[in-house]
Amino acid sequence: MAEAVIPRRHLTFTRWRYGSVMTGNSGSSRSSRSPVSRRQVLAGAGGTGLLAATVTPARATTRTRRFRAAASDGTPEQIHLTWGDNPATSVVVSWASPGQAARPRVRIGQRVIPAEPRPYTDGISGEPAWTYHARVGGLRPGATYAYAVTADNDRNVAEPFSATFRTAPADRAPFRFTSFGDLATPNTAWVLSYGQSAYAVEAVESFQPLFHLLNGDLCYANLNPTAQPEVWRDFGNNNQTSAANRPWMPCPGNHEVEFCNGPQGFTSYLSRYTLPDNRLPGFGGRWYSFRVGSVLFVSLDADDVVYQDAAAFVAGPAALTPVASTGHPPIQPGTSFYLRGYSGGAQTTWLERTLAAGRRDETVDWIIVQMHQCAASSSATGNGSDLGIRQEWLPLFDRYQVDLVLCGHDHDYERSFPVRGADTDAGREVATGAAVNTLRPHPVTTADTGMFDTSQGTVHLILGCGGTDAPLDEYGTDMADRQRQAKVFTRADRPVPTSTPDVYTRAAADAVEDATWSAKRDTDTGYGIAVFDVDPGSGTGGQPSIKITQYHAVGADPVNPATGAKGAPTPDYTEFETFTLVRSR
Ligand SMILES: [Fe+2]
């Protein structure tokens, strides 16, 4: 492509300031930079607290003026790529603009591709969001393309935003991808946001992967319920540094679930991403698969199967009151948005069909799953493991030899041994000490050799180490036998009243088990990025392998729980560990 690439412009972040807030999973609190104007705050289990607040008339008026000023501004921002249905030949360019764009479009070579508008109105603030998606097909595999994004009312129409991307290889070829979850934004006015999220995006760029997997809890907009579009905007503009140059493939986490925004609360998420088609009407974008080289990638929505109640939640004592124009009534204290079972089994049926087809396909070596919540996490201060995933999906991962599962949710790094099958007598209830069947994943080896045959068992990685201000690199220990210990949700932790009137909470996991499956935990920091180098094996019969290196940002923790040392965001990502997965063809 001969088209010139114009440098990316300086990006600014939303300038809203908010009051004192507190979140549950970190126990951290933060003061605002301006007088407190929100009425109430909350604390809840698992980092899932949602402050209850009202959009005040003064703020609504200010926003209305701002919307009017932006109404004619179609300048593209928050520009990001995802794979089309075939990553070798198609991508989707997505973006937003401050106001409605006139003739939004992508230019690639001599082609001009009109974008599909997908606007929505936030169900709490009543703010409009203008989002656009241009499907770019007919590309050559393994090729680099330049593109430009613009509109008639683009302030930069004479010199529009442009960047380059590379398509996936058509067949068996080496490639690199990266992953982390729980990114947040660099705007510390927002709950759970932290400066490390900017360095995390830059870290992706430094490794120049073909694409990035963003495994859920993208920006925690639902913890900033009266300003969700602004949080998404800061997330999108931070992400653009990398996601305009290579696809970022997300899965939804508990913090993509927002009150008054669609049947599962995913309107913000689904309006901003176009994802490969799962051909299930009513469930588009929630889960999907795509193929790159010899790897089948499967992205799931674990909100559908987990027991834990960790999505949008009003702790009280105040209600969360949407602006009048939305027509939504106040959301009362003690209300949570609980999604378990929302697909009625459709996701699991789709998953089995997808995995079975993948394993039947002789051109597929590897099956890699991403989801947000964890089947195998021994975080002490985070959420832990969830029996719902173990019941619904681990038997399928066993049956179809899923090689690798990538999760987020707990803001740390943890690696399991290869696991297959379950130990049925390993758990006990926290409250009573009674035995409880946690279906503990059974390690097929506990020798940490650095090389694992995943045809024998699935390796789970926790990669919730993106950029939040709540690193959770503290892990459980059974003080009785000094074994590693994991918390496990075996039932729903629905909101319960506290001793304070009209204030509710959600409990932590109800069971524990010795985490015999846990192989490696990073106690140095809660920040990092995993880099995956896929080698399909040289020549006929060559052994495929994936070399995985976890790089971590030591010193980035605001306070390192292991040492008490205070840190600050850092651009320095250094190697924590390297290991290799192998399997026979
Ligand atoms: Fe999460």
mmCIF file with all atom_site columns, C-alpha atoms in Angstrom, residues 393-500:
data_model
loop_
_atom_site.group_PDB
_atom_site.id
_atom_site.type_symbol
_atom_site.label_atom_id
_atom_site.label_alt_id
_atom_site.label_comp_id
_atom_site.label_asym_id
_atom_site.label_entity_id
_atom_site.label_seq_id
_atom_site.pdbx_PDB_ins_code
_atom_site.Cartn_x
_atom_site.Cartn_y
_atom_site.Cartn_z
_atom_site.occupancy
_atom_site.B_iso_or_equiv
_atom_site.pdbx_formal_charge
_atom_site.auth_seq_id
_atom_site.auth_comp_id
_atom_site.auth_asym_id
_atom_site.auth_atom_id
_atom_site.pdbx_PDB_model_num
ATOM 1   C CA . TRP A 1 393 ? -17.081 -25.844 30.865 1.00 0.00 ? 393 TRP A CA 1
ATOM 2   C CA . LEU A 1 394 ? -14.120 -27.744 32.342 1.00 0.00 ? 394 LEU A CA 1
ATOM 3   C CA . PRO A 1 395 ? -15.560 -31.135 31.281 1.00 0.00 ? 395 PRO A CA 1
ATOM 4   C CA . LEU A 1 396 ? -15.715 -29.770 27.715 1.00 0.00 ? 396 LEU A CA 1
ATOM 5   C CA . PHE A 1 397 ? -12.164 -28.475 27.948 1.00 0.00 ? 397 PHE A CA 1
ATOM 6   C CA . ASP A 1 398 ? -11.124 -31.990 29.002 1.00 0.00 ? 398 ASP A CA 1
ATOM 7   C CA . ARG A 1 399 ? -13.130 -33.771 26.311 1.00 0.00 ? 399 ARG A CA 1
ATOM 8   C CA . TYR A 1 400 ? -11.782 -31.615 23.495 1.00 0.00 ? 400 TYR A CA 1
ATOM 9   C CA . GLN A 1 401 ? -8.288  -31.075 24.896 1.00 0.00 ? 401 GLN A CA 1
ATOM 10  C CA . VAL A 1 402 ? -8.344  -27.316 25.232 1.00 0.00 ? 402 VAL A CA 1
ATOM 11  C CA . ASP A 1 403 ? -4.684  -26.374 25.604 1.00 0.00 ? 403 ASP A CA 1
ATOM 12  C CA . LEU A 1 404 ? -4.800  -23.045 27.343 1.00 0.00 ? 404 LEU A CA 1
ATOM 13  C CA . VAL A 1 405 ? -7.361  -20.908 29.198 1.00 0.00 ? 405 VAL A CA 1
ATOM 14  C CA . LEU A 1 406 ? -6.676  -17.191 29.678 1.00 0.00 ? 406 LEU A CA 1
ATOM 15  C CA . CYS A 1 407 ? -8.599  -15.299 32.354 1.00 0.00 ? 407 CYS A CA 1
ATOM 16  C CA . GLY A 1 408 ? -8.509  -11.964 34.172 1.00 0.00 ? 408 GLY A CA 1
ATOM 17  C CA . HIS A 1 409 ? -10.709 -10.859 37.101 1.00 0.00 ? 409 HIS A CA 1
ATOM 18  C CA . ASP A 1 410 ? -8.064  -11.278 39.809 1.00 0.00 ? 410 ASP A CA 1
ATOM 19  C CA . HIS A 1 411 ? -5.438  -8.556  39.344 1.00 0.00 ? 411 HIS A CA 1
ATOM 20  C CA . ASP A 1 412 ? -2.392  -10.742 39.419 1.00 0.00 ? 412 ASP A CA 1
ATOM 21  C CA . TYR A 1 413 ? -0.532  -13.490 37.547 1.00 0.00 ? 413 TYR A CA 1
ATOM 22  C CA . GLU A 1 414 ? -1.029  -17.160 38.289 1.00 0.00 ? 414 GLU A CA 1
ATOM 23  C CA . ARG A 1 415 ? -0.306  -20.294 36.242 1.00 0.00 ? 415 ARG A CA 1
ATOM 24  C CA . SER A 1 416 ? -1.731  -23.741 36.812 1.00 0.00 ? 416 SER A CA 1
ATOM 25  C CA . PHE A 1 417 ? -0.167  -27.102 36.109 1.00 0.00 ? 417 PHE A CA 1
ATOM 26  C CA . PRO A 1 418 ? -1.915  -28.921 33.256 1.00 0.00 ? 418 PRO A CA 1
ATOM 27  C CA . VAL A 1 419 ? -5.222  -30.129 34.727 1.00 0.00 ? 419 VAL A CA 1
ATOM 28  C CA . ARG A 1 420 ? -7.677  -32.820 33.683 1.00 0.00 ? 420 ARG A CA 1
ATOM 29  C CA . GLY A 1 421 ? -10.628 -34.203 35.567 1.00 0.00 ? 421 GLY A CA 1
ATOM 30  C CA . ALA A 1 422 ? -11.610 -33.223 39.094 1.00 0.00 ? 422 ALA A CA 1
ATOM 31  C CA . ASP A 1 423 ? -10.944 -34.154 42.707 1.00 0.00 ? 423 ASP A CA 1
ATOM 32  C CA . THR A 1 424 ? -14.363 -34.427 44.287 1.00 0.00 ? 424 THR A CA 1
ATOM 33  C CA . ASP A 1 425 ? -13.497 -34.408 47.988 1.00 0.00 ? 425 ASP A CA 1
ATOM 34  C CA . ALA A 1 426 ? -11.169 -31.437 48.350 1.00 0.00 ? 426 ALA A CA 1
ATOM 35  C CA . GLY A 1 427 ? -13.292 -28.486 49.452 1.00 0.00 ? 427 GLY A CA 1
ATOM 36  C CA . ARG A 1 428 ? -14.698 -27.281 52.701 1.00 0.00 ? 428 ARG A CA 1
ATOM 37  C CA . GLU A 1 429 ? -17.198 -24.606 53.529 1.00 0.00 ? 429 GLU A CA 1
ATOM 38  C CA . VAL A 1 430 ? -15.687 -21.459 55.030 1.00 0.00 ? 430 VAL A CA 1
ATOM 39  C CA . ALA A 1 431 ? -18.529 -20.865 57.485 1.00 0.00 ? 431 ALA A CA 1
ATOM 40  C CA . THR A 1 432 ? -18.855 -24.370 58.915 1.00 0.00 ? 432 THR A CA 1
ATOM 41  C CA . GLY A 1 433 ? -15.825 -26.361 57.824 1.00 0.00 ? 433 GLY A CA 1
ATOM 42  C CA . ALA A 1 434 ? -18.170 -28.930 56.303 1.00 0.00 ? 434 ALA A CA 1
ATOM 43  C CA . ALA A 1 435 ? -17.049 -30.837 53.214 1.00 0.00 ? 435 ALA A CA 1
ATOM 44  C CA . VAL A 1 436 ? -18.163 -29.362 49.905 1.00 0.00 ? 436 VAL A CA 1
ATOM 45  C CA . ASN A 1 437 ? -17.464 -30.628 46.414 1.00 0.00 ? 437 ASN A CA 1
ATOM 46  C CA . THR A 1 438 ? -15.547 -27.872 44.618 1.00 0.00 ? 438 THR A CA 1
ATOM 47  C CA . LEU A 1 439 ? -14.668 -30.104 41.638 1.00 0.00 ? 439 LEU A CA 1
ATOM 48  C CA . ARG A 1 440 ? -11.039 -29.175 42.207 1.00 0.00 ? 440 ARG A CA 1
ATOM 49  C CA . PRO A 1 441 ? -9.137  -29.367 38.895 1.00 0.00 ? 441 PRO A CA 1
ATOM 50  C CA . HIS A 1 442 ? -6.791  -32.351 39.022 1.00 0.00 ? 442 HIS A CA 1
ATOM 51  C CA . PRO A 1 443 ? -3.156  -31.662 38.049 1.00 0.00 ? 443 PRO A CA 1
ATOM 52  C CA . VAL A 1 444 ? -1.755  -34.308 35.697 1.00 0.00 ? 444 VAL A CA 1
ATOM 53  C CA . THR A 1 445 ? 1.726   -33.395 36.932 1.00 0.00 ? 445 THR A CA 1
ATOM 54  C CA . THR A 1 446 ? 3.114   -31.243 39.723 1.00 0.00 ? 446 THR A CA 1
ATOM 55  C CA . ALA A 1 447 ? 6.640   -31.175 38.293 1.00 0.00 ? 447 ALA A CA 1
ATOM 56  C CA . ASP A 1 448 ? 7.249   -27.588 37.197 1.00 0.00 ? 448 ASP A CA 1
ATOM 57  C CA . THR A 1 449 ? 9.580   -28.455 34.340 1.00 0.00 ? 449 THR A CA 1
ATOM 58  C CA . GLY A 1 450 ? 8.877   -25.414 32.177 1.00 0.00 ? 450 GLY A CA 1
ATOM 59  C CA . MET A 1 451 ? 7.544   -27.613 29.362 1.00 0.00 ? 451 MET A CA 1
ATOM 60  C CA . PHE A 1 452 ? 4.042   -29.060 29.375 1.00 0.00 ? 452 PHE A CA 1
ATOM 61  C CA . ASP A 1 453 ? 2.231   -31.403 26.994 1.00 0.00 ? 453 ASP A CA 1
ATOM 62  C CA . THR A 1 454 ? -1.239  -29.903 26.829 1.00 0.00 ? 454 THR A CA 1
ATOM 63  C CA . SER A 1 455 ? -2.672  -32.937 25.079 1.00 0.00 ? 455 SER A CA 1
ATOM 64  C CA . GLN A 1 456 ? -2.573  -34.338 28.646 1.00 0.00 ? 456 GLN A CA 1
ATOM 65  C CA . GLY A 1 457 ? -4.137  -31.368 30.430 1.00 0.00 ? 457 GLY A CA 1
ATOM 66  C CA . THR A 1 458 ? -5.212  -27.737 30.157 1.00 0.00 ? 458 THR A CA 1
ATOM 67  C CA . VAL A 1 459 ? -3.051  -24.912 31.510 1.00 0.00 ? 459 VAL A CA 1
ATOM 68  C CA . HIS A 1 460 ? -4.944  -22.006 33.095 1.00 0.00 ? 460 HIS A CA 1
ATOM 69  C CA . LEU A 1 461 ? -3.396  -18.534 33.275 1.00 0.00 ? 461 LEU A CA 1
ATOM 70  C CA . ILE A 1 462 ? -4.735  -15.658 35.341 1.00 0.00 ? 462 ILE A CA 1
ATOM 71  C CA . LEU A 1 463 ? -3.776  -12.413 33.587 1.00 0.00 ? 463 LEU A CA 1
ATOM 72  C CA . GLY A 1 464 ? -5.798  -9.758  35.374 1.00 0.00 ? 464 GLY A CA 1
ATOM 73  C CA . CYS A 1 465 ? -2.608  -7.725  35.451 1.00 0.00 ? 465 CYS A CA 1
ATOM 74  C CA . GLY A 1 466 ? -3.499  -4.893  33.047 1.00 0.00 ? 466 GLY A CA 1
ATOM 75  C CA . GLY A 1 467 ? -3.644  -1.502  34.720 1.00 0.00 ? 467 GLY A CA 1
ATOM 76  C CA . THR A 1 468 ? -6.174  -1.081  37.535 1.00 0.00 ? 468 THR A CA 1
ATOM 77  C CA . ASP A 1 469 ? -5.244  0.762   40.719 1.00 0.00 ? 469 ASP A CA 1
ATOM 78  C CA . ALA A 1 470 ? -5.969  -2.381  42.740 1.00 0.00 ? 470 ALA A CA 1
ATOM 79  C CA . PRO A 1 471 ? -3.210  -4.975  42.276 1.00 0.00 ? 471 PRO A CA 1
ATOM 80  C CA . LEU A 1 472 ? -4.144  -8.208  44.033 1.00 0.00 ? 472 LEU A CA 1
ATOM 81  C CA . ASP A 1 473 ? -0.851  -10.075 44.135 1.00 0.00 ? 473 ASP A CA 1
ATOM 82  C CA . GLU A 1 474 ? -1.608  -11.735 47.441 1.00 0.00 ? 474 GLU A CA 1
ATOM 83  C CA . TYR A 1 475 ? -2.380  -15.427 47.369 1.00 0.00 ? 475 TYR A CA 1
ATOM 84  C CA . GLY A 1 476 ? -4.010  -17.891 49.705 1.00 0.00 ? 476 GLY A CA 1
ATOM 85  C CA . THR A 1 477 ? -2.261  -20.260 52.091 1.00 0.00 ? 477 THR A CA 1
ATOM 86  C CA . ASP A 1 478 ? -3.870  -22.976 54.191 1.00 0.00 ? 478 ASP A CA 1
ATOM 87  C CA . MET A 1 479 ? -2.305  -22.181 57.553 1.00 0.00 ? 479 MET A CA 1
ATOM 88  C CA . ALA A 1 480 ? -2.985  -25.721 58.793 1.00 0.00 ? 480 ALA A CA 1
ATOM 89  C CA . ASP A 1 481 ? -0.844  -27.525 56.228 1.00 0.00 ? 481 ASP A CA 1
ATOM 90  C CA . ARG A 1 482 ? 1.000   -24.605 54.540 1.00 0.00 ? 482 ARG A CA 1
ATOM 91  C CA . GLN A 1 483 ? -0.421  -25.647 51.188 1.00 0.00 ? 483 GLN A CA 1
ATOM 92  C CA . ARG A 1 484 ? -1.558  -23.107 48.638 1.00 0.00 ? 484 ARG A CA 1
ATOM 93  C CA . GLN A 1 485 ? -5.230  -22.386 49.191 1.00 0.00 ? 485 GLN A CA 1
ATOM 94  C CA . ALA A 1 486 ? -7.940  -21.136 46.839 1.00 0.00 ? 486 ALA A CA 1
ATOM 95  C CA . LYS A 1 487 ? -11.299 -19.584 47.607 1.00 0.00 ? 487 LYS A CA 1
ATOM 96  C CA . VAL A 1 488 ? -14.161 -21.037 45.575 1.00 0.00 ? 488 VAL A CA 1
ATOM 97  C CA . PHE A 1 489 ? -17.640 -19.687 44.920 1.00 0.00 ? 489 PHE A CA 1
ATOM 98  C CA . THR A 1 490 ? -20.001 -22.648 45.052 1.00 0.00 ? 490 THR A CA 1
ATOM 99  C CA . ARG A 1 491 ? -23.178 -20.598 45.343 1.00 0.00 ? 491 ARG A CA 1
ATOM 100 C CA . ALA A 1 492 ? -24.468 -17.127 44.572 1.00 0.00 ? 492 ALA A CA 1
ATOM 101 C CA . ASP A 1 493 ? -23.382 -14.317 46.869 1.00 0.00 ? 493 ASP A CA 1
ATOM 102 C CA . ARG A 1 494 ? -26.498 -12.211 46.350 1.00 0.00 ? 494 ARG A CA 1
ATOM 103 C CA . PRO A 1 495 ? -26.710 -8.842  48.189 1.00 0.00 ? 495 PRO A CA 1
ATOM 104 C CA . VAL A 1 496 ? -27.461 -9.004  51.897 1.00 0.00 ? 496 VAL A CA 1
ATOM 105 C CA . PRO A 1 497 ? -28.174 -6.163  54.340 1.00 0.00 ? 497 PRO A CA 1
ATOM 106 C CA . THR A 1 498 ? -25.376 -4.902  56.573 1.00 0.00 ? 498 THR A CA 1
ATOM 107 C CA . SER A 1 499 ? -25.803 -3.515  60.059 1.00 0.00 ? 499 SER A CA 1
ATOM 108 C CA . THR A 1 500 ? -26.077 -0.033  58.492 1.00 0.00 ? 500 THR A CA 1
#
